[in-house]
Amino acid sequence: MNGRPENVTIPATLQSGQYLIRYEIIALHLATTLGGADFIHPARSDPMLHVR
């Protein structure tokens, strides 16, 4: 996040190709009140995976 690279584990059985990675950040600091939890910054990445 914040423009920094992230490390992820990719299953060895995954084939080469184009993939979509979608993630969400959920704000839980107000979750104690009704309707307080909030979804913030849904984002995505479109990596091209090359398997060797």
Short mmCIF file of C-alpha atoms in Angstrom, two decimals:
data_model
loop_
_atom_site.label_atom_id
_atom_site.label_comp_id
_atom_site.label_asym_id
_atom_site.label_seq_id
_atom_site.Cartn_x
_atom_site.Cartn_y
_atom_site.Cartn_z
CA MET A 1 0.00 0.00 0.00
CA ASN A 2 0.95 3.65 -0.17
CA GLY A 3 2.79 3.08 -3.46
CA ARG A 4 5.12 0.49 -1.97
CA PRO A 5 5.58 -2.95 -3.53
CA GLU A 6 3.91 -5.88 -1.80
CA ASN A 7 5.09 -9.49 -1.67
CA VAL A 8 2.54 -12.17 -2.46
CA THR A 9 2.71 -15.94 -2.72
CA ILE A 10 1.55 -17.28 -6.06
CA PRO A 11 0.51 -20.95 -6.27
CA ALA A 12 2.96 -23.07 -8.27
CA THR A 13 0.07 -24.46 -10.36
CA LEU A 14 -1.00 -21.04 -11.68
CA GLN A 15 -0.58 -20.72 -15.45
CA SER A 16 0.88 -17.80 -17.38
CA GLY A 17 -1.59 -15.14 -18.41
CA GLN A 18 -3.33 -11.92 -17.48
CA TYR A 19 -4.92 -11.73 -14.04
CA LEU A 20 -6.93 -9.23 -12.03
CA ILE A 21 -6.06 -8.69 -8.37
CA ARG A 22 -8.71 -6.79 -6.41
CA TYR A 23 -8.40 -5.77 -2.79
CA GLU A 24 -10.30 -3.60 -0.35
CA ILE A 25 -9.36 -1.75 2.79
CA ILE A 26 -12.05 -1.80 5.47
CA ALA A 27 -12.13 0.88 8.16
CA LEU A 28 -13.19 -0.83 11.39
CA HIS A 29 -12.36 1.95 13.85
CA LEU A 30 -16.04 3.03 13.84
CA ALA A 31 -17.51 -0.48 13.63
CA THR A 32 -18.93 -0.27 17.17
CA THR A 33 -21.73 1.99 15.88
CA LEU A 34 -24.48 0.93 13.47
CA GLY A 35 -23.25 1.55 9.93
CA GLY A 36 -19.85 2.55 11.27
CA ALA A 37 -17.65 0.07 9.38
CA ASP A 38 -16.75 1.59 6.05
CA PHE A 39 -15.22 0.21 2.88
CA ILE A 40 -12.45 2.51 1.75
CA HIS A 41 -10.28 2.50 -1.34
CA PRO A 42 -11.35 -0.49 -3.40
CA ALA A 43 -8.46 -0.92 -5.81
CA ARG A 44 -7.11 -3.30 -8.37
CA SER A 45 -3.98 -4.31 -10.20
CA ASP A 46 -3.65 -5.94 -13.61
CA PRO A 47 -0.43 -7.97 -13.50
CA MET A 48 0.89 -10.09 -16.34
CA LEU A 49 2.23 -13.36 -14.94
CA HIS A 50 5.03 -15.20 -16.73
CA VAL A 51 5.69 -18.70 -15.37
CA ARG A 52 9.14 -20.21 -15.85
#
